[in-house]
Every structure is written in C-alpha cells, then in structure tokens.
Coordinates of C-alpha atoms and ligand atoms in Angstrom, one line a residue:
M189 CA -20.7 60.9 -20.3
S190 CA -19.9 58.7 -17.4
G191 CA -16.5 57.0 -17.1
R192 CA -15.8 53.3 -17.6
V193 CA -15.4 52.7 -13.9
E194 CA -17.6 55.6 -12.7
G195 CA -18.3 55.4 -8.9
K196 CA -16.1 52.4 -8.3
V197 CA -13.3 52.3 -5.6
A198 CA -10.0 50.7 -6.5
F199 CA -7.3 49.5 -4.0
I200 CA -3.8 49.6 -5.6
T201 CA -0.6 48.4 -4.1
G202 CA 2.7 50.0 -5.1
A203 CA 0.8 53.1 -6.2
A204 CA 3.5 55.7 -5.5
R205 CA 5.1 55.5 -8.9
G206 CA 5.5 53.5 -12.1
Q207 CA 2.7 51.3 -13.2
G208 CA 0.8 51.7 -9.9
R209 CA 0.6 55.4 -10.2
S210 CA -0.4 55.1 -13.9
H211 CA -3.2 52.7 -12.9
A212 CA -4.4 55.1 -10.2
V213 CA -4.6 58.0 -12.6
R214 CA -6.1 56.1 -15.4
L215 CA -8.9 54.6 -13.2
A216 CA -9.5 58.0 -11.7
E217 CA -9.8 59.5 -15.2
E218 CA -12.6 57.0 -15.7
G219 CA -14.4 57.9 -12.5
A220 CA -12.9 55.7 -9.7
D221 CA -11.8 56.8 -6.3
I222 CA -8.5 55.2 -5.1
I223 CA -7.0 53.5 -2.0
A224 CA -3.2 53.7 -2.6
V225 CA -0.4 52.0 -0.6
D226 CA 3.3 51.9 -1.0
L227 CA 6.3 50.9 1.1
L228 CA 8.2 54.2 0.8
E229 CA 11.6 52.8 1.8
D230 CA 14.2 50.7 0.0
I231 CA 14.8 46.9 0.3
A232 CA 18.5 46.0 0.5
T233 CA 18.5 43.2 -2.0
A234 CA 16.8 45.3 -4.7
P235 CA 19.7 47.0 -6.6
Y236 CA 17.8 50.3 -7.3
P237 CA 15.8 52.8 -5.2
L238 CA 12.1 52.1 -4.5
A239 CA 9.5 54.9 -4.2
T240 CA 9.5 57.8 -1.8
K241 CA 6.9 59.7 0.2
E242 CA 7.3 62.5 -2.5
D243 CA 6.3 59.9 -5.1
L244 CA 3.2 58.9 -3.3
D245 CA 2.3 62.6 -2.7
E246 CA 2.6 63.1 -6.5
T247 CA 0.1 60.2 -7.1
V248 CA -2.3 61.9 -4.7
R249 CA -1.9 65.2 -6.4
Q250 CA -2.6 63.7 -9.9
V251 CA -5.7 61.8 -8.7
E252 CA -7.1 64.8 -6.9
A253 CA -6.4 67.0 -9.9
L254 CA -8.9 64.8 -11.7
G255 CA -11.6 65.6 -9.1
R256 CA -11.4 62.1 -7.6
R257 CA -10.8 61.1 -3.9
I258 CA -7.8 59.1 -2.8
V259 CA -6.8 57.6 0.6
A260 CA -3.0 57.1 0.5
R261 CA -1.1 55.2 3.2
Q262 CA 2.4 53.8 3.9
A263 CA 2.1 50.0 4.1
D264 CA 4.3 47.0 3.4
V265 CA 2.6 44.3 1.4
R266 CA 4.6 41.7 3.3
V267 CA 2.6 42.6 6.4
L268 CA -1.0 41.7 6.3
A269 CA -2.0 43.8 9.3
E270 CA -0.6 47.0 7.6
L271 CA -2.6 46.3 4.4
Q272 CA -5.7 45.4 6.3
A273 CA -5.6 48.7 8.3
A274 CA -5.1 50.7 5.0
V275 CA -7.9 48.9 3.2
D276 CA -10.3 49.2 6.1
Q277 CA -9.6 52.9 6.5
G278 CA -9.9 53.5 2.8
V279 CA -13.3 51.7 2.7
A280 CA -14.5 53.6 5.8
E281 CA -13.7 56.9 4.0
L282 CA -14.7 56.0 0.4
G283 CA -17.6 53.7 1.2
K284 CA -16.8 50.4 -0.6
L285 CA -14.4 48.4 -2.6
D286 CA -14.9 47.2 -6.2
I287 CA -11.4 46.8 -7.7
V288 CA -8.1 45.3 -6.4
V289 CA -4.9 45.9 -8.3
A290 CA -2.2 43.8 -6.6
Q291 CA 1.0 44.9 -8.3
A292 CA 3.6 46.1 -5.8
G293 CA 6.8 44.3 -6.7
I294 CA 10.6 44.3 -6.6
L295 CA 13.3 42.7 -8.7
T296 CA 16.4 41.4 -6.8
M297 CA 18.3 40.4 -9.9
G298 CA 22.0 40.6 -9.4
S299 CA 21.9 39.4 -5.7
N300 CA 22.8 35.7 -5.7
T301 CA 21.9 35.1 -2.1
P302 CA 19.1 33.2 -0.3
Q303 CA 17.9 36.5 1.1
A304 CA 17.5 37.9 -2.4
F305 CA 15.3 34.9 -3.4
L306 CA 13.2 35.2 -0.2
D307 CA 12.8 39.0 -0.3
V308 CA 11.4 39.0 -3.9
V309 CA 9.1 36.0 -3.1
Q310 CA 7.8 37.8 0.0
V311 CA 7.0 41.0 -1.8
N312 CA 5.8 39.7 -5.2
L313 CA 3.9 36.6 -4.1
L314 CA 3.1 36.9 -0.4
G315 CA 2.3 40.6 -1.0
V316 CA -0.2 39.7 -3.7
I317 CA -1.8 37.1 -1.5
N318 CA -1.9 39.6 1.4
A319 CA -3.6 42.3 -0.8
C320 CA -6.3 39.8 -1.8
T321 CA -6.8 38.7 1.8
A322 CA -7.0 42.3 3.1
A323 CA -9.6 43.1 0.4
A324 CA -11.7 39.9 0.7
A325 CA -14.3 41.0 3.3
H326 CA -15.1 44.1 1.3
L327 CA -15.7 42.5 -2.1
G328 CA -19.1 41.5 -3.6
P329 CA -20.6 40.5 -6.9
G330 CA -19.1 42.5 -9.8
A331 CA -15.8 43.1 -8.1
S332 CA -12.6 42.7 -10.1
I333 CA -9.2 41.6 -8.9
I334 CA -6.2 42.2 -11.2
L335 CA -2.8 40.8 -10.4
T336 CA 0.5 41.8 -12.1
G337 CA 2.7 38.9 -13.2
S338 CA 5.4 39.2 -15.8
T339 CA 6.5 37.5 -19.0
A340 CA 9.2 36.1 -16.6
A341 CA 6.4 33.8 -15.3
L342 CA 6.0 32.3 -18.8
L343 CA 9.4 32.5 -20.3
A344 CA 12.0 29.9 -19.1
G345 CA 15.6 30.9 -19.4
S346 CA 15.4 34.6 -18.9
V347 CA 15.7 36.1 -15.4
D348 CA 15.5 32.7 -13.8
I349 CA 19.0 31.9 -14.9
T350 CA 20.6 35.1 -13.5
G351 CA 21.1 33.8 -9.9
A352 CA 19.0 33.5 -6.8
G353 CA 17.3 37.0 -7.0
G354 CA 16.3 36.4 -10.7
L355 CA 15.1 32.9 -9.9
G356 CA 13.0 34.3 -7.0
Y357 CA 11.5 36.9 -9.4
A358 CA 10.5 34.2 -11.9
H359 CA 9.3 31.9 -9.1
S360 CA 7.1 34.6 -7.6
K361 CA 5.5 35.5 -10.9
R362 CA 4.9 31.9 -11.9
H363 CA 3.0 31.5 -8.6
V364 CA 1.1 34.8 -9.0
A365 CA -0.1 33.3 -12.3
R366 CA -1.3 30.1 -10.7
F367 CA -2.7 31.9 -7.7
G368 CA -4.8 34.1 -10.0
H369 CA -6.1 31.1 -11.9
D370 CA -7.1 29.2 -8.7
L371 CA -8.6 32.3 -7.0
A372 CA -10.7 32.9 -10.1
R373 CA -12.2 29.4 -9.6
V374 CA -12.8 30.1 -5.9
Y375 CA -14.6 33.4 -6.6
A376 CA -16.5 32.5 -9.8
E377 CA -19.7 31.6 -8.0
Q378 CA -19.7 35.0 -6.2
Q379 CA -19.3 36.7 -9.6
I380 CA -16.0 38.2 -8.5
R381 CA -13.4 38.1 -11.3
V382 CA -9.7 37.5 -11.1
N383 CA -7.3 38.2 -14.0
V384 CA -3.6 38.3 -14.4
I385 CA -1.6 40.7 -16.6
H386 CA 1.9 39.6 -17.8
P387 CA 3.8 42.7 -19.1
T388 CA 7.1 42.5 -20.9
N389 CA 9.6 45.2 -19.9
V390 CA 7.9 48.5 -18.8
D391 CA 9.5 51.9 -18.7
T392 CA 9.5 52.4 -14.9
G393 CA 12.1 52.7 -12.1
M394 CA 12.4 48.9 -12.0
M395 CA 14.0 49.0 -15.5
D396 CA 15.3 52.6 -15.8
N397 CA 18.2 52.4 -13.4
D398 CA 21.9 52.0 -13.3
F399 CA 21.9 48.4 -12.4
M400 CA 19.8 47.5 -15.5
Y401 CA 21.9 49.7 -17.8
H402 CA 24.9 47.5 -16.8
A403 CA 22.9 44.3 -17.0
F404 CA 21.9 45.0 -20.6
R405 CA 25.1 46.6 -21.7
P406 CA 28.0 44.8 -19.9
D407 CA 30.2 45.9 -22.8
L408 CA 30.1 49.5 -21.7
E409 CA 31.8 51.1 -18.7
N410 CA 29.1 53.8 -18.1
P411 CA 26.0 52.7 -20.0
T412 CA 22.9 55.0 -20.1
R413 CA 19.2 54.6 -20.6
E414 CA 19.8 55.3 -24.3
D415 CA 22.5 52.6 -24.5
M416 CA 20.1 50.0 -23.1
I417 CA 17.2 50.6 -25.5
P418 CA 18.6 48.9 -28.6
S419 CA 19.3 45.8 -26.5
L420 CA 15.7 45.8 -25.2
E421 CA 14.4 46.1 -28.8
T422 CA 16.1 42.9 -29.9
K423 CA 13.8 40.9 -27.4
S424 CA 10.6 42.0 -29.2
P425 CA 9.5 40.8 -32.6
M426 CA 7.6 44.1 -32.9
G427 CA 10.7 46.1 -32.0
V428 CA 9.2 47.7 -29.0
P429 CA 11.9 48.2 -26.3
W430 CA 9.5 48.5 -23.5
L431 CA 5.8 49.3 -22.8
S432 CA 4.7 52.6 -21.3
P433 CA 3.0 52.2 -17.9
H434 CA -0.1 53.6 -19.7
D435 CA -0.2 50.5 -22.0
V436 CA -0.6 48.3 -19.0
S437 CA -3.2 50.7 -17.4
E438 CA -5.4 50.3 -20.5
A439 CA -5.5 46.5 -19.8
V440 CA -6.2 47.1 -16.1
L441 CA -9.0 49.5 -17.0
Y442 CA -10.6 46.9 -19.2
F443 CA -10.5 44.1 -16.6
A444 CA -11.7 46.6 -13.9
S445 CA -14.7 47.7 -16.0
D446 CA -18.0 46.1 -16.6
A447 CA -17.0 45.6 -20.2
A448 CA -15.1 42.6 -18.8
R449 CA -18.0 41.5 -16.5
W450 CA -17.8 37.8 -17.7
V451 CA -14.0 37.7 -18.2
T452 CA -12.2 35.8 -15.5
G453 CA -9.2 33.6 -15.1
Q454 CA -7.3 35.2 -18.0
Q455 CA -3.5 35.4 -18.3
L456 CA -3.0 38.4 -20.5
K457 CA 0.3 38.5 -22.2
L458 CA 1.2 42.2 -22.8
D459 CA 4.4 41.4 -24.5
G460 CA 4.8 43.0 -28.0
G461 CA 4.8 39.5 -29.4
Q462 CA 7.8 38.3 -27.2
L463 CA 6.0 35.1 -26.4
L464 CA 4.6 34.3 -29.8
P465 CA 5.1 30.6 -30.2
I466 CA 7.2 29.4 -33.1
G467 CA 5.3 26.7 -35.0
N468 CA 2.0 25.3 -33.6
A469 CA 2.9 24.9 -29.9
G470 CA -0.1 26.0 -27.9
V471 CA -2.0 27.2 -31.0
P472 CA -4.9 25.5 -32.8
A473 CA -3.5 23.9 -35.9
Ligands
LIG566 N1 9.0 47.3 -15.1 C1 9.0 46.1 -15.8 O1 9.8 45.9 -16.7 C2 8.0 45.1 -15.4 C3 7.8 44.0 -16.3 C4 6.9 43.0 -15.9 C5 6.2 43.1 -14.7 N2 6.5 44.1 -13.8 C6 5.8 44.2 -12.5 O2 5.0 45.3 -12.5 C7 4.8 45.7 -11.1 C8 5.0 47.2 -10.9 O3 6.3 47.5 -11.1 P1 6.9 48.8 -11.8 O4 7.3 48.4 -13.2 O5 5.8 49.9 -11.7 O6 8.1 49.2 -11.0 P2 8.4 50.3 -9.8 O7 9.6 49.9 -9.1 O8 8.3 51.6 -10.4 O9 7.1 50.2 -8.9 C9 6.9 49.2 -7.9 C10 6.3 49.8 -6.7 O10 6.1 48.9 -5.7 C11 6.5 49.4 -4.4 N3 6.9 48.4 -3.5 C12 7.9 47.6 -3.5 N4 7.9 46.8 -2.4 C13 6.8 47.1 -1.7 C14 6.3 46.6 -0.5 N5 6.9 45.6 0.2 N6 5.1 47.1 0.0 C15 4.5 48.1 -0.7 N7 5.0 48.6 -1.9 C16 6.1 48.1 -2.4 C17 7.7 50.3 -4.8 O11 8.0 51.3 -3.8 C18 7.2 50.9 -6.1 O12 6.4 52.1 -5.9 C19 5.7 44.8 -10.3 O13 4.9 43.7 -9.8 C20 6.7 44.3 -11.3 O14 7.3 43.1 -11.0 C21 7.4 45.1 -14.1

C-alpha cells in the first residue's frame, strides 16, 4: 500500500531533534524524501542547549533506515542565503519540493534583555519567512506549507509576561499565525496551501531542560523533569502535561497529505483543551 505522502519531498527546518526530527521520520514512514536543516550551535540568549551535529546525524540515520532519501545541511534560518543554498541543493538531488515544514525555533524566556527579544523574533518569525522564501520558486499546485506557532500565540498572559525573551516568543508566534493566514490568501489561486499548527507544551529539548524545571518549580532547589510534570498537568483540562512530538507529526502529516488538499488557512490548536473558551466566546451559541 502506498504511503500518505508517497513520492513527495519535504523541506524541514530545525530537523536535528525534537518535533523536527519526528516530522522527518513520520513523513518518511509515509513515503516522503526529506531536506533537513538545523543550526547545530547554541544561541546565547536561549537558556538551554540547541541541537548538535550528532543529533542531525541521528535524524539522517532514522530516515535512511526507512529506505527514504535525505539531504541534511547545517543552515541558520536567520540567513536566507544559507536556507536557499540548502533547499536548492536538496531539490537538485531529490528532484522537486512538495512540503515545507517551517518550525525551527528557540525560547529565550528568562533573558529580560532587548537581545533576547530580538533573537527569538529573528529565529521564530524571520526564520519562518526565510524558509517560505527559500522554497517559493520550487513550489507548484498541490504543495503544502506548514508553520509551527504555539498556544503562546493565542493565549495572553502566559510567556508574554515573563520578560523580554518571553514577550519575544509570544510576539514571534502571533506573527507566524498572521503570516500563515495571509500567505494562505496569497497562494490560494495557485492551489498551494498554508496551515499553522499551535501546540501546547511538547516533550522536547525546549521544555525538558534545567531552566524549565526551575521555571515551573521555583519552590524546589534542584527540580527534575518528574518534579515539573504535575505543574504542567494543571495547565490542561485533559490533564496532559505535554504532547509527544509524534502527536504534532500526525497533524503535520495530515496537512502535508492530499487528504487535506482543500484545507488552507487553518490555525490548528493542538492544546489538550487548554484554550477551550469558557462560555460562548468564539463559539456558535
Ligand atoms: N516544546 C514545546 O513545548 C513547544 C510548544 C509549542 C511550540 N513549539 C515550537 O515547536 C518548534 C520546534 O521546537 P521543539 O519543541 O522541537 O524544540 P527543540 O529545541 O527540540 O527543536 C528546535 C530545533 O530548532 C533548531 N534551531 C534553533 N534555532 C535555529 C536556527 N537559527 N536555524 C536553524 N535551526 C535552528 C534547534 O537546533 C532545534 O533542533 C519551535 O518553533 C517551537 O517554538 C514548541
């Protein structure tokens, strides 16, 4: 039986680990070849380590183990020329481009400086715009662009009140949401689709780190992952502390596949009910 994205080629930013790796593997399982990029170095205002070359090598290993091809490159999403070179080389090797998953991101929460605000906006917003720009000349009818926002884009009073870095994160994600909406309008006539996924907390290196343990458990001297989990659960009416990267990949796969061929401009909340409105706000009466 053929896969749900059989024969398609997907370009994924931030693919060395976390959600990006999960998307690469899930799309490969369903028959896609992959163009993968990642920064492979740290950013000073992000209070946790970013992915390494070994991480990207592991993504390559997992995709190739499925019998799919992958072109993996070091590239900084803040630098259009680096992304353009990676996409062009990937398309030259794999033949075409059908799917863009623009999802590389950082969280500079905890740094209350202008640089922390600017760094996260550069990566999370400019990086998404650059990924779409680098892909543009290669896309045709039937192509699918998927952007990763966050519930932070839709929820006032969460990370945006934690200082300049947190405000930058929420700012970047709000603008990713709007950019996705407007790009969907721009591309509709060409039958190219654009959708945005807004996950709540996800179990990746962005959440599973010492800085976050302390942020969620300031009452403990040396909090651990296990100490943080009960605090995460209280944010979700369904009692789910965080999603697995695989949960998000299932949504990416749907938007990438022809099952969603007339679905565009969506803002999908993947939030365990976190944003369910109380009363009738935003809901048909
Ligand atoms: N983890 C969460 O709780 C959560 C929740 C909602 C949304 N998100 C979003 O999901 C996306 C994926 O994050 P994740 O959870 O997999 O975290 P992650 O830290 O595991 O993965 C992010 C990846 O992006 C890469 N990256 C960072 N800056 C880059 C740059 N300038 N150029 C290229 N690559 C770069 C990192 O090296 C890393 O591999 C991000 O946009 C994030 O904001 C995460």
